[in-house]
Amino acid sequence: MNILLNPGPVVLSKRVRNALLKPDLCHRESEFVELQNKIRNSLLDVYGLSQNKWAAVVFTGSGTSAMEAMITSLVPLHGKVLIIENGVYGERLTKIAKIHNIDHVVIHHEWEEEINIENLNNELKYHKEISHVAIVQHETTTGRLNNIKEVADVCKKNRNISLLVDAVSSFGAEELKFDEWNIAACASTANKCLHGVPGTSFVVVNRSATKSMAATSARTLYLNLIEYLNAQDNNKTPYTQSIQTFYALDEALDELHEQGGWKNRQKKYQSLIDLVRTEFISLKIKPCLEINESSCVLNSFYLPKGINYNKLHDELKKDGFIIYAGQGGLKKSFFRISCMGNIFEDDIKRFISAVKKIVKP
Ligand SMILES: *Cc1c(COP(=O)(O)O)cnc(C)c1O
């Protein structure tokens, strides 16, 4: 079996894979309600969130569906969202706003740049009608961990604006301070840092952020977060859910809690990615970002001299390792390594040996 070093879908643990084989189930039966409720509570438990103030809304789709549900359901019809871009996923938030005709302002950065806080402050002062700021926590394009605290501090000073966070590649492995950062909602998925299978995504919402949003003023039918929330609070689901994926997510969450939660997962990822960085540097494969601006989940590296991505990828695949290309214009110059999933130090050591066959020290 290949070791996936791409940022999801991930290598599954045996118990998560086996969970897919549980009995068939109808989504109108009480066993499904139990499963759905358990997952919703378990998701809140990852960051110790209270059920009175917060709700996890789960539905069928990949991570992008959670981004789209969050943006379309929580920016009021006459509201305006400021979107911070410094990679593919920030730009995807803008695409969502455009497609749904949601009034928005963009702060654009090049893909490798850090967020310009002064600019943000100025835009928030100028556009008094902004109701939310949308931001990607871990920009998977480059591996940059955006500094949400700094962004949140500026937002607080400007009319206490709340955040819509894309935490698709960080939920379960990076710190998220829901209350302190004034988070209105955060979108994520089963098959990245939570180690489930693709097919289920979720939004963790601050209940007060949903109060003013009527289910009837939705911009979309299928991704109407408020409708899902109301249904799930009443032990229902509006549409058929991906039952097998739910089983797997439930098991993956149990596993995460048993293994000591997000903090331990962060430690594990960090130690694996540190090993990759150290060995790569000794092979003259340079990281694109400093360690203190990178996530624990994924780092990006410049391609070694004289080796193009396809060759590196194909040679490593022969040895059972799947690496990940840069997106867009970055494909020619760099590649990415993610340590999410059920992988261990031995796997990384074997991976480094495989790299050493191609890149001579
Ligand atoms: C993976 C990812 C997504 C969603 O991707 P899907 O392919 O729809 O699951 C969104 N945002 C970030 C930051 C991601 O890493």
Short mmCIF file of C-alpha atoms in Angstrom, two decimals, residues 2-306:
data_model
loop_
_atom_site.label_atom_id
_atom_site.label_comp_id
_atom_site.label_asym_id
_atom_site.label_seq_id
_atom_site.Cartn_x
_atom_site.Cartn_y
_atom_site.Cartn_z
CA ASN A 2 1.28 3.47 -0.84
CA ILE A 3 2.22 5.95 1.87
CA LEU A 4 0.33 9.13 1.06
CA LEU A 5 2.37 12.25 1.75
CA ASN A 6 -0.27 14.47 0.13
CA PRO A 7 -2.55 16.65 2.28
CA GLY A 8 -5.54 14.30 2.29
CA PRO A 9 -7.03 11.91 1.63
CA VAL A 10 -4.85 10.20 4.19
CA VAL A 11 -3.53 6.75 5.01
CA LEU A 12 -6.24 5.19 7.18
CA SER A 13 -5.72 3.23 10.36
CA LYS A 14 -7.00 -0.33 10.31
CA ARG A 15 -9.84 0.45 12.69
CA VAL A 16 -11.08 3.39 10.62
CA ARG A 17 -10.98 1.24 7.47
CA ASN A 18 -12.84 -1.56 9.23
CA ALA A 19 -15.52 0.88 10.38
CA LEU A 20 -16.56 1.16 6.73
CA LEU A 21 -17.81 -2.43 6.93
CA LYS A 22 -20.40 -1.82 9.64
CA PRO A 23 -24.03 -2.86 8.93
CA ASP A 24 -26.18 -1.03 6.40
CA LEU A 25 -28.27 1.68 7.96
CA CYS A 26 -31.19 3.90 6.97
CA HIS A 27 -30.73 7.59 7.72
CA ARG A 28 -34.27 7.80 9.13
CA GLU A 29 -33.59 5.25 11.89
CA SER A 30 -32.69 5.95 15.51
CA GLU A 31 -29.25 4.30 15.12
CA PHE A 32 -28.37 6.95 12.57
CA VAL A 33 -29.50 9.75 14.87
CA GLU A 34 -27.25 8.34 17.59
CA LEU A 35 -24.34 8.21 15.19
CA GLN A 36 -24.93 11.75 13.95
CA ASN A 37 -25.29 13.13 17.49
CA LYS A 38 -22.17 11.34 18.66
CA ILE A 39 -20.13 12.78 15.79
CA ARG A 40 -21.49 16.29 16.41
CA ASN A 41 -20.55 16.16 20.09
CA SER A 42 -17.23 14.54 19.41
CA LEU A 43 -16.30 17.30 16.95
CA LEU A 44 -17.00 19.94 19.61
CA ASP A 45 -14.93 17.94 22.11
CA VAL A 46 -11.85 18.25 19.90
CA TYR A 47 -11.52 21.87 21.05
CA GLY A 48 -13.49 21.57 24.29
CA LEU A 49 -16.42 23.65 23.01
CA SER A 50 -19.70 23.84 24.92
CA GLN A 51 -22.85 22.55 23.26
CA ASN A 52 -24.84 25.56 24.38
CA LYS A 53 -22.71 28.04 22.56
CA TRP A 54 -21.40 25.97 19.62
CA ALA A 55 -22.80 23.48 17.14
CA ALA A 56 -21.15 21.13 14.70
CA VAL A 57 -23.12 20.71 11.48
CA VAL A 58 -22.15 17.64 9.46
CA PHE A 59 -22.99 16.91 5.87
CA THR A 60 -21.96 14.98 2.80
CA GLY A 61 -19.39 16.57 0.52
CA SER A 62 -15.66 17.37 0.34
CA GLY A 63 -14.01 20.24 2.23
CA THR A 64 -15.04 22.78 -0.38
CA SER A 65 -18.70 22.11 0.35
CA ALA A 66 -18.10 23.13 3.97
CA MET A 67 -16.39 26.36 2.80
CA GLU A 68 -19.31 27.09 0.49
CA ALA A 69 -21.96 26.29 3.13
CA MET A 70 -20.19 28.55 5.63
CA ILE A 71 -19.82 31.56 3.34
CA THR A 72 -23.25 31.33 1.71
CA SER A 73 -25.14 30.70 4.95
CA LEU A 74 -23.49 33.10 7.37
CA VAL A 75 -22.84 36.31 5.47
CA PRO A 76 -26.18 38.17 5.73
CA LEU A 77 -27.99 39.05 2.48
CA HIS A 78 -26.97 42.70 2.84
CA GLY A 79 -23.70 42.01 4.62
CA LYS A 80 -20.21 42.17 3.21
CA VAL A 81 -17.29 39.82 3.73
CA LEU A 82 -13.60 40.70 3.55
CA ILE A 83 -11.61 37.79 2.16
CA ILE A 84 -7.90 37.38 2.78
CA GLU A 85 -6.05 35.60 -0.01
CA ASN A 86 -2.52 34.20 0.13
CA GLY A 87 -2.98 30.98 -1.77
CA VAL A 88 -5.37 28.78 -3.71
CA TYR A 89 -7.83 28.30 -0.87
CA GLY A 90 -8.20 31.97 -0.01
CA GLU A 91 -8.82 32.55 -3.72
CA ARG A 92 -11.41 29.77 -3.62
CA LEU A 93 -13.30 31.67 -0.90
CA THR A 94 -13.47 34.62 -3.29
CA LYS A 95 -14.75 32.38 -6.09
CA ILE A 96 -17.53 31.23 -3.79
CA ALA A 97 -18.49 34.82 -2.93
CA LYS A 98 -18.48 35.76 -6.64
CA ILE A 99 -20.59 32.81 -7.77
CA HIS A 100 -23.22 33.53 -5.15
CA ASN A 101 -23.17 37.29 -5.69
CA ILE A 102 -22.06 37.95 -2.14
CA ASP A 103 -20.74 41.46 -1.61
CA HIS A 104 -17.03 41.17 -0.80
CA VAL A 105 -13.67 42.94 -0.55
CA VAL A 106 -10.44 41.07 -1.23
CA ILE A 107 -7.02 41.56 0.28
CA HIS A 108 -4.77 39.76 -2.14
CA HIS A 109 -1.23 38.59 -1.42
CA GLU A 110 1.15 36.54 -3.53
CA TRP A 111 1.05 32.87 -2.59
CA GLU A 112 4.16 32.89 -0.45
CA GLU A 113 3.45 36.14 1.38
CA GLU A 114 2.32 36.61 4.94
CA ILE A 115 -0.83 38.60 5.72
CA ASN A 116 -0.37 42.36 5.75
CA ILE A 117 -2.07 43.35 8.99
CA GLU A 118 -1.80 47.09 8.42
CA ASN A 119 -3.62 46.72 5.12
CA LEU A 120 -6.31 44.71 6.80
CA ASN A 121 -6.77 47.36 9.45
CA ASN A 122 -7.09 50.07 6.79
CA GLU A 123 -9.65 48.12 4.76
CA LEU A 124 -11.75 47.43 7.84
CA LYS A 125 -11.70 51.11 8.75
CA TYR A 126 -12.63 52.16 5.23
CA HIS A 127 -15.39 49.60 4.57
CA LYS A 128 -17.64 50.11 7.59
CA GLU A 129 -20.23 47.72 6.15
CA ILE A 130 -18.01 44.64 6.47
CA SER A 131 -19.68 42.06 8.70
CA HIS A 132 -17.18 39.18 8.51
CA VAL A 133 -13.57 38.42 7.66
CA ALA A 134 -12.90 35.11 5.90
CA ILE A 135 -9.48 33.56 6.26
CA VAL A 136 -7.68 30.26 5.68
CA GLN A 137 -5.86 29.09 8.78
CA HIS A 138 -3.42 26.73 7.13
CA GLU A 139 -2.89 27.74 3.51
CA THR A 140 -2.14 24.32 2.06
CA THR A 141 -0.83 25.92 -1.14
CA THR A 142 2.47 26.69 0.60
CA GLY A 143 2.17 25.22 4.10
CA ARG A 144 1.88 28.66 5.66
CA LEU A 145 0.11 28.80 9.01
CA ASN A 146 -1.61 32.16 8.90
CA ASN A 147 -1.49 34.11 12.14
CA ILE A 148 -5.18 34.17 13.02
CA LYS A 149 -4.54 35.75 16.39
CA GLU A 150 -3.16 38.92 14.77
CA VAL A 151 -6.05 39.03 12.33
CA ALA A 152 -8.56 38.48 15.15
CA ASP A 153 -7.02 41.27 17.24
CA VAL A 154 -7.43 43.77 14.41
CA CYS A 155 -10.99 42.59 13.79
CA LYS A 156 -11.86 43.04 17.46
CA LYS A 157 -10.64 46.62 17.36
CA ASN A 158 -12.80 47.23 14.31
CA ARG A 159 -16.41 46.78 15.44
CA ASN A 160 -15.68 43.33 16.86
CA ILE A 161 -15.93 41.73 13.42
CA SER A 162 -16.06 37.95 13.60
CA LEU A 163 -14.15 35.38 11.57
CA LEU A 164 -15.16 32.71 9.07
CA VAL A 165 -12.26 30.29 9.08
CA ASP A 166 -11.28 27.68 6.51
CA ALA A 167 -9.66 25.16 8.85
CA VAL A 168 -9.97 22.30 6.39
CA SER A 169 -6.31 21.31 6.66
CA SER A 170 -5.78 22.30 10.30
CA PHE A 171 -8.81 21.24 12.38
CA GLY A 172 -7.57 18.49 14.70
CA ALA A 173 -3.88 19.41 14.54
CA GLU A 174 -3.40 23.15 15.01
CA GLU A 175 -4.53 25.44 17.80
CA LEU A 176 -7.94 27.06 17.27
CA LYS A 177 -9.10 29.50 19.94
CA PHE A 178 -12.77 29.76 19.08
CA ASP A 179 -13.80 32.24 21.78
CA GLU A 180 -10.67 34.34 22.00
CA TRP A 181 -10.44 34.80 18.23
CA ASN A 182 -14.12 35.67 17.90
CA ILE A 183 -14.78 32.85 15.44
CA ALA A 184 -18.28 32.80 13.97
CA ALA A 185 -17.68 29.54 12.13
CA CYS A 186 -15.00 27.22 10.98
CA ALA A 187 -15.19 24.79 8.04
CA SER A 188 -13.40 21.47 7.85
CA THR A 189 -13.52 17.91 6.59
CA ALA A 190 -13.23 14.29 7.74
CA ASN A 191 -10.30 13.24 5.64
CA LYS A 192 -7.46 15.56 6.56
CA CYS A 193 -6.15 15.98 10.12
CA LEU A 194 -9.02 13.93 11.57
CA HIS A 195 -7.95 10.83 9.58
CA GLY A 196 -11.41 9.82 8.34
CA VAL A 197 -12.40 9.04 4.75
CA PRO A 198 -13.43 11.62 2.12
CA GLY A 199 -17.16 12.30 1.88
CA THR A 200 -18.14 14.05 5.10
CA SER A 201 -17.45 17.67 5.93
CA PHE A 202 -18.61 19.94 8.68
CA VAL A 203 -18.90 23.49 9.93
CA VAL A 204 -18.52 24.35 13.60
CA VAL A 205 -20.71 27.41 14.16
CA ASN A 206 -21.19 29.81 17.01
CA ARG A 207 -24.93 29.49 17.63
CA SER A 208 -25.28 33.24 18.03
CA ALA A 209 -23.91 33.72 14.49
CA THR A 210 -26.82 31.70 13.13
CA LYS A 211 -29.58 33.45 15.08
CA SER A 212 -30.17 36.27 12.64
CA MET A 213 -29.96 33.94 9.64
CA ALA A 214 -33.31 32.55 8.56
CA ALA A 215 -33.24 29.21 6.78
CA THR A 216 -35.55 30.76 4.20
CA SER A 217 -33.09 33.45 3.13
CA ALA A 218 -30.57 30.85 1.97
CA ARG A 219 -28.53 31.33 -1.17
CA THR A 220 -28.37 27.59 -1.87
CA LEU A 221 -30.62 24.63 -1.26
CA TYR A 222 -28.18 21.81 -0.63
CA LEU A 223 -25.57 23.74 1.33
CA ASN A 224 -27.97 25.61 3.57
CA LEU A 225 -26.20 25.37 6.90
CA ILE A 226 -29.15 26.75 8.84
CA GLU A 227 -31.47 24.07 7.49
CA TYR A 228 -28.95 21.35 8.42
CA LEU A 229 -28.51 22.89 11.87
CA ASN A 230 -32.24 23.01 12.58
CA ALA A 231 -32.73 19.47 11.31
CA GLN A 232 -29.77 18.06 13.23
CA ASP A 233 -30.79 19.81 16.45
CA ASN A 234 -34.10 17.97 16.01
CA ASN A 235 -32.48 14.57 15.44
CA LYS A 236 -32.99 14.64 11.69
CA THR A 237 -31.08 15.18 8.47
CA PRO A 238 -32.53 17.03 5.48
CA TYR A 239 -30.90 14.69 2.93
CA THR A 240 -29.30 11.27 2.75
CA GLN A 241 -25.93 11.32 4.48
CA SER A 242 -22.92 9.23 3.53
CA ILE A 243 -23.45 6.62 6.25
CA GLN A 244 -20.24 4.65 5.76
CA THR A 245 -18.20 7.87 5.86
CA PHE A 246 -19.97 8.78 9.10
CA TYR A 247 -18.96 5.43 10.61
CA ALA A 248 -15.37 6.09 9.64
CA LEU A 249 -15.39 9.66 11.00
CA ASP A 250 -16.88 8.46 14.27
CA GLU A 251 -14.11 5.88 14.65
CA ALA A 252 -11.45 8.39 13.64
CA LEU A 253 -12.68 10.83 16.28
CA ASP A 254 -12.63 8.12 18.96
CA GLU A 255 -9.09 7.35 17.92
CA LEU A 256 -8.07 11.02 18.08
CA HIS A 257 -9.51 11.41 21.59
CA GLU A 258 -7.86 8.18 22.79
CA GLN A 259 -4.54 9.36 21.41
CA GLY A 260 -4.65 12.55 23.46
CA GLY A 261 -6.46 14.94 21.14
CA TRP A 262 -5.20 17.68 18.83
CA LYS A 263 -2.19 18.59 20.94
CA ASN A 264 -0.70 15.14 20.64
CA ARG A 265 -1.51 15.02 16.97
CA GLN A 266 0.26 18.36 16.52
CA LYS A 267 3.32 16.98 18.35
CA LYS A 268 3.36 13.87 16.18
CA TYR A 269 3.03 15.79 12.90
CA GLN A 270 5.67 18.28 14.02
CA SER A 271 8.21 15.59 14.85
CA LEU A 272 7.66 13.89 11.47
CA ILE A 273 7.87 17.10 9.46
CA ASP A 274 10.96 18.19 11.45
CA LEU A 275 12.61 14.93 10.45
CA VAL A 276 11.76 15.56 6.79
CA ARG A 277 13.08 19.16 6.98
CA THR A 278 16.35 18.18 8.64
CA GLU A 279 17.07 15.34 6.22
CA PHE A 280 16.05 17.44 3.20
CA ILE A 281 18.30 20.33 4.25
CA SER A 282 21.23 17.90 4.43
CA LEU A 283 20.35 16.90 0.85
CA LYS A 284 20.30 20.61 -0.13
CA ILE A 285 16.52 20.49 -0.65
CA LYS A 286 15.49 23.89 0.68
CA PRO A 287 12.23 24.55 2.56
CA CYS A 288 10.21 27.44 1.05
CA LEU A 289 9.14 28.90 4.40
CA GLU A 290 10.78 29.29 7.79
CA ILE A 291 9.79 26.75 10.37
CA ASN A 292 8.00 29.32 12.55
CA GLU A 293 5.69 30.34 9.69
CA SER A 294 4.95 26.77 8.58
CA SER A 295 2.19 24.47 9.79
CA CYS A 296 2.93 21.15 11.46
CA VAL A 297 0.76 19.55 8.78
CA LEU A 298 2.57 20.29 5.53
CA ASN A 299 5.78 21.96 4.37
CA SER A 300 6.80 22.99 0.87
CA PHE A 301 10.27 22.57 -0.61
CA TYR A 302 12.13 23.78 -3.68
CA LEU A 303 12.77 21.01 -6.17
CA PRO A 304 16.38 19.83 -6.07
CA LYS A 305 18.57 21.11 -8.91
CA GLY A 306 18.28 19.16 -12.16
#
